[in-house]
XYZ file of C-alpha atoms in Angstrom:
678
model
C 168.348 140.513 7.897
C 171.727 142.154 8.142
C 173.404 143.858 5.282
C 177.108 144.323 5.596
C 179.445 146.447 3.477
C 182.504 144.592 2.500
C 185.958 146.060 1.980
C 186.218 144.758 -1.588
C 183.841 146.989 -3.543
C 183.511 147.290 -7.304
C 185.758 150.033 -8.698
C 183.002 151.674 -10.664
C 180.700 152.263 -7.619
C 179.932 155.805 -6.626
C 181.066 155.801 -3.035
C 179.583 159.221 -2.356
C 176.140 157.589 -2.177
C 177.168 155.009 0.425
C 175.497 155.513 3.869
C 177.941 154.560 6.613
C 176.603 152.316 9.323
C 174.874 148.999 9.846
C 171.314 147.879 9.265
C 169.895 145.083 11.344
C 166.482 143.601 10.547
C 164.643 140.577 11.962
C 165.768 137.520 10.090
C 162.220 136.249 9.981
C 161.223 139.159 7.802
C 161.971 138.728 4.154
C 163.691 141.574 2.358
C 160.775 141.901 -0.040
C 158.250 141.966 2.781
C 160.182 144.398 5.007
C 158.159 147.372 6.139
C 161.194 149.405 7.252
C 161.213 152.762 5.595
C 164.886 152.654 4.730
C 166.223 153.702 1.384
C 168.146 151.008 -0.386
C 171.863 151.326 -0.291
C 175.030 149.835 0.949
C 176.058 150.037 4.603
C 179.720 150.497 5.395
C 181.019 149.134 8.705
C 183.990 151.124 9.939
C 186.562 149.157 11.943
C 187.046 149.991 15.634
C 190.128 152.142 16.307
C 190.690 152.909 20.072
C 192.113 156.320 21.081
C 195.811 156.704 21.579
C 195.445 157.187 25.390
C 193.048 154.298 25.755
C 195.542 151.812 27.036
C 197.317 154.311 29.275
C 194.001 155.617 30.588
C 192.719 152.118 31.253
C 195.815 151.257 33.247
C 195.475 154.450 35.305
C 191.845 153.717 36.003
C 192.696 150.201 37.050
C 195.313 151.519 39.467
C 192.880 154.110 40.830
C 190.128 151.548 41.112
C 192.252 149.056 42.962
C 193.678 151.740 45.235
C 190.206 153.161 45.933
C 188.801 149.749 46.649
C 191.615 149.035 49.047
C 191.165 152.349 50.849
C 187.367 151.978 50.896
C 187.586 148.452 52.160
C 189.976 149.503 54.889
C 187.771 152.447 55.852
C 184.677 150.235 55.807
C 186.279 147.660 58.045
C 187.578 150.339 60.368
C 184.123 151.873 60.563
C 182.562 148.466 61.172
C 185.020 147.759 63.984
C 184.269 151.166 65.489
C 180.569 150.327 65.338
C 181.179 147.035 67.096
C 183.201 148.805 69.769
C 180.513 151.503 70.275
C 177.720 148.947 70.553
C 179.809 146.794 72.864
C 180.555 149.810 75.068
C 176.857 150.649 75.225
C 175.928 147.064 76.067
C 178.622 146.722 78.726
C 177.586 150.027 80.342
C 173.984 148.899 80.469
C 174.912 145.517 81.889
C 177.124 147.224 84.439
C 174.304 149.518 85.502
C 171.923 146.558 85.865
C 174.600 144.717 87.820
C 175.292 147.444 90.368
C 171.580 148.266 90.726
C 170.703 144.557 91.164
C 167.975 144.676 88.516
C 168.330 140.951 87.944
C 167.484 140.296 91.593
C 164.499 142.661 91.392
C 163.143 140.708 88.428
C 163.505 137.441 90.322
C 161.666 138.952 93.293
C 158.922 140.270 91.015
C 159.467 143.863 92.082
C 160.178 145.326 95.516
C 156.766 145.059 97.160
C 157.942 144.419 100.710
C 160.435 145.917 103.099
C 162.430 142.688 103.043
C 162.765 142.972 99.259
C 164.331 146.413 99.622
C 166.682 145.051 102.269
C 167.784 142.156 100.059
C 168.396 144.437 97.074
C 170.401 146.946 99.139
C 172.535 144.140 100.550
C 173.285 142.765 97.071
C 174.102 146.254 95.787
C 176.654 146.828 98.531
C 178.279 143.451 97.886
C 178.538 144.138 94.160
C 180.135 147.537 94.685
C 182.638 145.852 96.971
C 183.316 143.240 94.277
C 183.940 145.962 91.702
C 186.252 147.777 94.095
C 188.299 144.619 94.716
C 188.417 143.900 90.958
C 189.714 147.420 90.218
C 192.316 147.123 92.963
C 193.419 143.724 91.652
C 193.768 145.045 88.081
C 195.869 147.978 89.273
C 198.043 145.595 91.283
C 198.594 143.336 88.248
C 199.559 146.322 86.089
C 201.975 147.493 88.743
C 203.469 144.015 89.023
C 203.895 143.848 85.200
C 205.681 147.185 85.117
C 207.955 146.094 87.952
C 208.765 142.883 86.054
C 209.700 144.870 82.935
C 212.015 147.089 84.952
C 213.464 144.297 87.057
C 213.888 141.563 84.489
C 213.461 143.328 81.132
C 216.073 145.966 81.710
C 213.765 148.851 80.726
C 214.279 152.248 82.371
C 211.986 152.761 85.305
C 211.038 156.334 84.372
C 210.749 155.768 80.624
C 207.540 154.993 78.728
C 207.677 151.473 80.075
C 205.081 152.294 82.714
C 202.498 152.597 79.907
C 203.098 149.084 78.548
C 200.980 147.092 80.986
C 198.085 149.611 81.219
C 198.133 149.874 77.426
C 198.056 146.104 77.090
C 195.173 145.920 79.587
C 193.280 148.620 77.664
C 193.921 146.783 74.388
C 192.592 143.515 75.776
C 189.535 145.274 77.237
C 188.851 147.108 73.954
C 189.194 143.889 71.980
C 186.779 142.071 74.284
C 184.295 144.940 74.166
C 184.531 145.037 70.351
C 184.009 141.289 70.055
C 181.063 141.497 72.472
C 179.545 144.310 70.416
C 179.947 142.231 67.236
C 178.288 139.303 69.001
C 175.385 141.441 70.166
C 174.815 142.959 66.720
C 174.853 139.591 65.001
C 173.070 137.615 67.741
C 169.400 136.824 67.171
C 168.776 137.071 70.918
C 167.928 140.100 73.042
C 170.326 142.982 73.376
C 171.229 143.782 76.987
C 169.645 147.218 76.863
C 166.465 145.691 75.483
C 164.767 143.885 78.332
C 161.914 143.447 75.930
C 161.153 141.048 73.149
C 162.004 143.445 70.335
C 163.340 140.481 68.420
C 160.519 138.203 69.539
C 158.850 136.270 66.792
C 155.688 138.221 65.954
C 154.008 135.027 64.776
C 154.612 133.290 68.132
C 151.923 132.956 70.817
C 154.341 132.043 73.603
C 153.752 134.154 76.758
C 156.631 136.176 78.137
C 157.178 137.883 81.531
C 155.673 141.264 82.212
C 159.086 142.545 83.315
C 160.249 142.396 79.704
C 157.709 145.033 78.665
C 158.832 148.619 78.238
C 155.857 150.119 76.403
C 152.045 149.884 76.527
C 151.997 148.015 73.209
C 154.283 145.328 74.584
C 152.124 145.004 77.719
C 149.069 144.501 75.525
C 150.902 141.780 73.616
C 152.029 140.190 76.899
C 148.462 140.088 78.269
C 146.998 138.813 74.992
C 149.473 135.941 74.853
C 148.983 134.987 78.495
C 145.188 134.884 78.133
C 145.434 132.974 74.868
C 147.732 130.415 76.511
C 144.933 129.696 78.998
C 142.291 129.371 76.290
C 140.770 132.813 76.922
C 139.927 134.692 73.740
C 139.948 138.480 73.544
C 138.440 141.040 71.197
C 140.461 143.940 72.505
C 143.266 144.520 74.992
C 144.108 148.125 75.799
C 146.466 149.536 78.416
C 144.793 152.156 80.613
C 148.060 153.231 82.141
C 151.018 152.419 84.315
C 150.423 153.060 88.015
C 152.881 153.140 90.868
C 151.990 149.546 91.723
C 151.843 148.095 88.202
C 149.722 148.061 85.032
C 146.016 148.585 84.522
C 144.594 146.985 81.360
C 141.125 147.119 79.806
C 140.086 143.748 78.351
C 137.091 142.732 76.233
C 136.698 138.957 76.110
C 135.682 136.829 73.156
C 133.907 133.546 73.808
C 134.972 133.480 77.467
C 133.562 134.533 80.816
C 135.078 136.734 83.482
C 134.796 133.788 85.865
C 137.243 131.842 83.678
C 139.817 134.621 83.994
C 139.348 134.443 87.763
C 139.825 130.658 87.735
C 143.092 131.038 85.838
C 144.440 133.855 88.030
C 147.162 131.690 89.579
C 148.318 130.518 86.140
C 148.319 134.102 84.867
C 150.578 135.057 87.783
C 153.061 132.505 86.489
C 152.791 133.692 82.874
C 153.383 137.293 83.923
C 156.027 136.158 86.438
C 154.641 138.456 89.147
C 154.011 137.797 92.812
C 151.377 135.326 93.961
C 148.014 137.068 93.935
C 149.312 139.833 91.681
C 146.655 139.378 88.980
C 143.473 141.189 90.011
C 140.237 141.431 88.040
C 137.512 144.068 88.175
C 134.452 143.017 86.095
C 132.086 145.546 84.568
C 128.591 144.880 85.984
C 127.041 146.435 82.875
C 128.987 144.336 80.329
C 129.616 140.652 81.038
C 132.550 140.383 78.611
C 134.329 143.476 79.876
C 136.794 143.680 82.758
C 139.761 145.650 83.996
C 142.880 143.632 84.697
C 145.362 144.919 87.285
C 148.857 143.450 87.397
C 150.599 144.174 90.694
C 154.374 144.474 90.474
C 154.933 146.568 93.633
C 153.215 147.102 96.971
C 150.364 149.614 96.346
C 150.659 150.848 99.915
C 154.443 151.028 100.293
C 154.442 154.827 100.255
C 151.439 155.363 102.520
C 152.161 158.166 104.974
C 152.315 157.193 108.627
C 149.082 158.227 110.368
C 148.984 160.580 113.319
C 146.786 159.948 116.336
C 143.811 162.215 116.969
C 143.337 164.675 119.790
C 141.156 163.541 122.720
C 137.401 163.848 122.165
C 137.948 165.652 118.853
C 135.959 163.335 116.576
C 132.309 162.482 115.981
C 131.029 159.082 114.810
C 128.547 160.767 112.460
C 131.429 162.169 110.375
C 133.719 160.370 107.925
C 137.196 159.464 109.173
C 140.221 158.131 107.336
C 141.297 154.546 107.946
C 143.725 154.014 105.077
C 143.882 154.109 101.301
C 142.573 152.291 98.249
C 145.013 150.945 95.674
C 143.672 153.518 93.181
C 144.944 156.293 95.466
C 141.587 157.341 96.919
C 141.177 157.618 100.685
C 139.419 154.932 102.710
C 136.908 157.066 104.627
C 134.188 155.501 106.776
C 131.296 156.876 108.814
C 131.174 154.689 111.923
C 127.635 155.536 112.962
C 125.363 152.619 112.120
C 128.155 150.233 111.096
C 128.222 146.697 112.414
C 131.607 145.415 111.334
C 132.911 141.917 110.624
C 136.634 141.328 110.053
C 137.910 137.949 108.851
C 141.557 137.044 108.393
C 143.902 134.174 109.099
C 146.657 134.465 111.669
C 149.152 137.093 110.561
C 146.675 138.999 108.367
C 146.695 142.017 110.777
C 143.152 141.824 112.135
C 144.020 143.129 115.590
C 147.100 145.266 114.940
C 145.625 146.607 111.717
C 141.853 146.872 111.366
C 140.748 146.712 115.023
C 143.507 149.060 116.185
C 142.540 151.611 113.512
C 138.882 151.440 114.503
C 139.666 151.659 118.227
C 141.961 154.658 117.715
C 139.164 156.629 116.071
C 136.375 155.447 118.377
C 138.294 156.325 121.551
C 138.918 159.793 120.098
C 135.176 160.414 119.554
C 133.339 162.524 122.110
C 130.111 160.563 121.569
C 131.296 156.931 121.531
C 132.680 154.392 123.979
C 134.305 151.016 123.381
C 134.579 147.658 125.092
C 137.428 145.184 124.588
C 136.341 141.521 124.707
C 138.618 138.594 123.881
C 137.994 135.032 125.126
C 141.506 133.649 124.508
C 144.058 136.360 123.645
C 145.029 139.838 124.751
C 142.825 141.793 122.362
C 143.300 145.573 122.355
C 145.175 145.762 125.642
C 147.007 148.912 124.485
C 143.732 150.862 124.812
C 143.258 149.969 128.473
C 142.128 153.061 130.325
C 140.119 154.628 127.511
C 137.643 151.789 127.065
C 134.423 151.883 129.087
C 135.580 148.894 131.152
C 138.858 147.119 131.891
C 139.888 144.442 129.358
C 137.293 141.667 129.348
C 139.056 138.324 129.097
C 137.885 134.722 129.210
C 134.559 133.207 128.227
C 132.917 133.766 131.600
C 133.584 137.516 131.542
C 132.579 137.712 127.872
C 129.281 135.963 128.622
C 128.598 138.385 131.479
C 129.276 141.522 129.461
C 127.448 140.322 126.356
C 124.483 139.697 128.640
C 124.788 143.267 129.931
C 124.883 144.598 126.364
C 121.760 142.651 125.399
C 119.935 144.236 128.342
C 121.250 147.663 127.328
C 119.991 147.145 123.784
C 116.529 146.310 125.093
C 116.532 149.130 127.635
C 117.704 151.700 125.113
C 114.573 151.216 123.038
C 112.617 152.580 126.009
C 115.107 155.405 126.534
C 115.152 156.284 122.819
C 111.399 156.657 122.712
C 111.287 158.586 125.966
C 113.981 161.021 124.759
C 112.222 161.330 121.390
C 115.374 160.460 119.398
C 113.469 159.083 116.431
C 113.913 155.758 114.703
C 117.560 155.290 115.668
C 119.764 156.242 118.590
C 121.301 159.718 118.407
C 124.789 159.592 119.888
C 125.873 162.479 122.133
C 128.425 162.820 124.912
C 125.636 162.299 127.458
C 124.214 159.297 125.552
C 127.193 157.834 123.609
C 127.129 155.024 121.082
C 128.675 151.748 122.252
C 131.185 149.748 120.170
C 131.942 146.325 121.689
C 135.084 144.814 120.085
C 134.898 141.006 120.132
C 138.210 139.608 118.941
C 138.707 135.881 118.213
C 134.955 135.445 117.942
C 135.228 131.781 117.036
C 136.574 130.960 120.510
C 133.497 132.276 122.322
C 131.494 129.710 124.248
C 128.138 128.623 122.745
C 126.295 130.774 125.290
C 128.439 133.808 124.503
C 127.853 133.294 120.772
C 124.106 133.152 121.329
C 124.238 136.398 123.295
C 126.351 138.076 120.598
C 123.951 136.985 117.866
C 121.032 138.312 119.911
C 122.883 141.590 120.424
C 123.636 141.855 116.712
C 119.974 141.463 115.849
C 118.660 143.778 118.588
C 121.192 146.594 118.548
C 120.452 148.157 115.161
C 118.327 150.993 116.547
C 119.838 151.263 120.006
C 123.213 152.775 119.213
C 125.200 149.617 119.992
C 127.402 148.624 117.056
C 129.247 145.291 117.492
C 132.663 144.760 115.899
C 133.615 141.097 115.484
C 136.882 139.593 114.281
C 137.846 135.984 113.650
C 139.925 133.641 111.566
C 136.995 132.136 109.667
C 133.306 132.799 109.162
C 131.626 129.407 108.846
C 128.381 128.809 110.709
C 130.159 126.266 112.914
C 132.663 128.927 113.960
C 130.212 131.792 114.346
C 127.355 129.815 115.861
C 124.974 130.809 113.062
C 125.086 132.081 109.497
C 125.087 135.743 110.530
C 127.862 137.094 108.329
C 125.313 138.888 106.138
C 123.917 140.692 109.201
C 126.949 142.986 109.331
C 126.796 146.238 107.381
C 130.555 146.359 106.696
C 132.568 143.237 105.880
C 136.362 143.223 105.754
C 138.404 140.282 104.522
C 142.163 140.239 104.887
C 144.185 137.156 103.893
C 141.500 134.488 104.305
C 140.309 131.051 103.318
C 138.497 130.411 100.020
C 135.476 128.928 101.814
C 134.832 132.154 103.708
C 134.484 134.375 100.619
C 130.975 133.206 99.771
C 129.856 133.386 103.414
C 131.130 136.913 104.039
C 130.814 138.609 100.635
C 127.967 136.585 99.161
C 127.439 134.049 96.395
C 129.611 134.622 93.323
C 131.867 137.187 95.019
C 135.047 135.310 94.104
C 134.095 135.231 90.426
C 133.619 139.002 90.608
C 137.216 139.497 91.691
C 137.023 139.366 95.506
C 139.964 137.044 96.181
C 141.295 137.508 99.726
C 142.359 133.856 99.555
C 145.208 134.980 97.267
C 146.579 137.446 99.824
C 149.592 136.217 101.788
C 149.687 136.842 105.575
C 152.767 138.071 107.379
C 155.437 135.560 108.255
C 156.960 137.741 110.973
C 157.415 141.434 111.774
C 159.999 141.801 108.996
C 158.322 139.684 106.302
C 154.898 141.319 106.204
C 153.804 140.119 102.749
C 150.179 141.298 102.279
C 149.363 141.884 105.952
C 147.087 144.895 106.396
C 145.670 144.620 102.857
C 142.016 143.707 102.465
C 138.907 143.585 100.346
C 135.884 145.468 101.684
C 132.146 145.339 101.009
C 129.826 147.886 102.526
C 128.035 151.162 101.831
C 129.632 152.597 98.681
C 132.320 149.876 98.624
C 131.393 147.230 96.086
C 134.428 146.948 93.772
C 137.114 144.248 94.113
C 139.887 146.695 94.946
C 142.601 146.304 97.545
C 142.492 148.582 100.581
C 145.448 149.194 102.858
C 144.803 150.065 106.517
C 146.697 152.650 108.529
C 149.530 151.285 110.616
C 149.770 152.976 114.010
C 152.845 152.378 116.106
C 152.360 151.004 119.594
C 154.232 154.001 121.025
C 151.874 156.398 119.242
C 148.860 154.588 120.665
C 150.454 154.615 124.099
C 150.825 158.388 124.042
C 147.300 158.873 122.679
C 145.837 156.725 125.457
C 147.653 158.760 128.117
C 146.339 162.022 126.634
C 142.786 160.706 126.432
C 142.816 159.429 129.997
C 143.959 162.837 131.165
C 141.264 164.602 129.116
C 138.519 162.259 130.318
C 136.273 159.934 128.352
C 132.483 159.546 128.132
C 130.923 156.555 129.873
C 127.696 154.555 129.929
C 124.799 156.952 130.280
C 122.775 156.654 133.444
C 119.511 156.270 131.512
C 120.809 153.183 129.718
C 122.090 151.582 132.906
C 118.835 152.316 134.680
C 116.713 150.986 131.812
C 118.866 147.834 131.689
C 118.896 147.363 135.450
C 122.657 147.717 135.531
C 123.148 150.629 137.866
C 125.493 148.484 139.898
C 128.051 148.981 137.104
C 128.258 152.624 138.064
C 130.529 151.893 141.054
C 132.543 149.250 139.243
C 131.608 146.613 141.831
C 130.264 143.153 141.252
C 127.234 143.708 143.517
C 124.291 146.034 143.031
C 124.492 149.517 144.477
C 121.387 151.677 144.294
C 122.231 155.359 143.944
C 119.717 158.107 144.875
C 118.151 159.717 141.869
C 118.176 156.568 139.678
C 114.745 156.088 138.146
C 115.112 152.582 136.781
C 112.947 151.269 139.591
C 110.153 153.605 138.524
C 110.062 152.192 134.996
C 110.149 148.639 136.324
C 107.330 149.345 138.769
C 105.229 150.819 135.942
C 105.932 147.764 133.769
C 104.981 145.388 136.610
C 101.682 147.181 137.228
C 100.923 147.387 133.506
C 101.426 143.647 133.037
C 99.274 142.940 136.088
C 96.655 145.349 134.681
C 96.295 147.246 137.969
C 96.364 150.973 138.694
C 97.252 150.677 142.403
C 99.338 148.199 144.360
C 100.345 147.540 147.949
C 104.005 148.135 148.905
C 104.526 144.488 149.856
C 102.958 143.258 146.591
C 105.114 145.644 144.527
C 108.263 144.428 146.300
C 107.426 140.772 145.535
C 106.527 141.577 141.924
C 109.820 143.420 141.328
C 111.819 140.525 142.776
C 110.067 138.142 140.357
C 110.413 140.616 137.455
C 114.230 140.880 137.672
C 115.762 138.625 140.329
C 119.310 139.690 139.372
C 118.589 143.305 140.309
C 115.779 143.072 142.877
C 116.350 139.619 144.351
C 117.428 141.045 147.731
C 115.039 144.003 147.729
C 113.127 144.603 150.980
C 109.998 146.656 151.613
C 112.011 149.267 153.486
C 114.521 149.595 150.609
C 111.684 149.927 148.120
C 110.094 152.750 150.099
C 113.468 154.491 150.406
C 114.332 154.218 146.680
C 110.943 155.454 145.506
C 111.037 158.303 147.991
C 114.527 159.358 146.779
C 113.411 159.607 143.143
C 110.408 161.751 144.011
C 107.567 159.267 144.301
C 107.177 159.956 147.974
C 106.187 157.691 150.821
C 103.466 155.051 150.398
C 99.945 156.466 150.793
C 96.540 154.888 151.521
C 95.146 153.416 148.294
C 91.742 152.107 149.479
C 90.455 148.631 150.211
C 92.563 145.911 148.526
C 93.561 142.326 149.079
C 91.327 142.016 152.173
C 92.815 145.130 153.767
C 90.578 148.043 154.648
C 92.896 150.865 153.506
C 96.514 149.670 153.083
C 99.443 151.851 152.042
C 100.824 151.521 148.513
C 101.388 153.318 145.195
C 99.161 154.475 142.383
C 100.143 154.135 138.721
C 99.394 157.771 137.988
C 101.876 158.893 140.671
C 104.624 156.811 139.085
C 103.801 157.863 135.521
C 104.230 161.534 136.357
C 107.974 160.948 136.910
C 108.582 159.442 133.467
């Protein structure tokens, strides 16, 4: 309830007891029921009387307010325009830098992983600088023409401020355009030019985006998560391990998916990440089936590999580790050649011969205790090493068959020599008894007989110090003659076929990340692609990492070969040739030549008598038995030659051996006399 004092009051009221003011009470509360502790009385409401300066002050404030608003609005708009201009300048500078550095081309190429990519980018950069130079010259020419027009047709003084009109107009137009562009960039929901990253990307979206847009580890994690999710691969955790020189390394823990599924989707992931073909590599954890490391290749891991230098003649040893290249993680590719039987598979252009085989041959021909042989049935093999191999280049199937037959005999004979020299379980390579490395390039083109001999050599040569090195374009049993790929101790796969992965690396190797089928061979000497890059399985090498091989120049090899020829190279040891019945190789002729002092005939005579279970034998009978034992070596042997050879090696002339074969006391040889010489 409201009680109001009215202006007409009774004349007899005592106004001194009136309390000025106004009392307001809820109308729902009755006066009798009111709980307000207010003394009863009359409330006087005084009329409102504004101050004298009220109207003048209000007008002044209005003027000040309007003026301030106008000034503030002008300042705000000026500041906003300055902000647009600053942002536009920043954006234009960034776009200009990307333009002259050809970053857009680099993104299209997926990084500069090849020499040709660098060449393309440099060419585009030069052209763009030329374009900018012509644009600047054209602008200056237009300004000059405008000034001339003002002087000629406008009647303005030539040396007055008229020369600033056209440049000023040009600057005004440029500033206006930059300001408008800055306003557009600030208000645009798209990406700012300096943000090659989805800063404004919808966080609720699952759409994959290219890896090139990422500028921080968190954005890479988001990029990988989206790409895997797009392929139906769930993840529990995605964590960036770091940015390497070649790209990103990411730790991934899967959820409800297998590592094999990631491998199956590798080509699709390449597209999601917009990186080069074969750029998505996986490295599963053998101890945790849902854990893997993902490597995203955006640049050639081996682009900055230092050029190798050739080794000094006879300065190396096959029992020591030697460098053949580098792993993509930066570690050195060091191999101990002793005991290795090596298989190299790669399609044409993968750099089998000029990469892997050349690297191996360079080291082997620099070892003081190793010799090499160069066999190739259809091509030119390792012709650049002619002169430092143990024989001239062996070409054609007939020559390959002959030499593989020789090597099989050497492998058998060396078992006798190894035991006689007390080397132990395996051959000990020295300069006097070097290890033998036969290089068989283009294995698949060997004749069936040559393949059989190679397979026999591979199975016999483990303990005899003969370590075959085979190279071919595929590894199927039809191509190799038998499923022998698992008989090699070191397997190297460059750019290869999918079908060969299981044969060379074993069942399930592809699912574990060994994907040489995704490597791209060279197109020509300028477009090398992934030539010289490989996966390797062997002692201590069981992870699906890329390995780059050293790249020796042909001129460097040429000089090394000349130095090694001058220094001298080891050759087949006489004991091996004698035990194999190949002493005729000692003079380099196609026919046998028996050299005094060779004791091969002694060992053969002992073996003949042992098989016949006799302790003494007539000279004529021994001659016939040797001719039957090895017709290739002894087919033309006569009794007189036999006596001469045995006498030269210390056996002496035939002596009476007692009654035998119907003879009273013929001349011949006793087993004990021959055994003494062994």
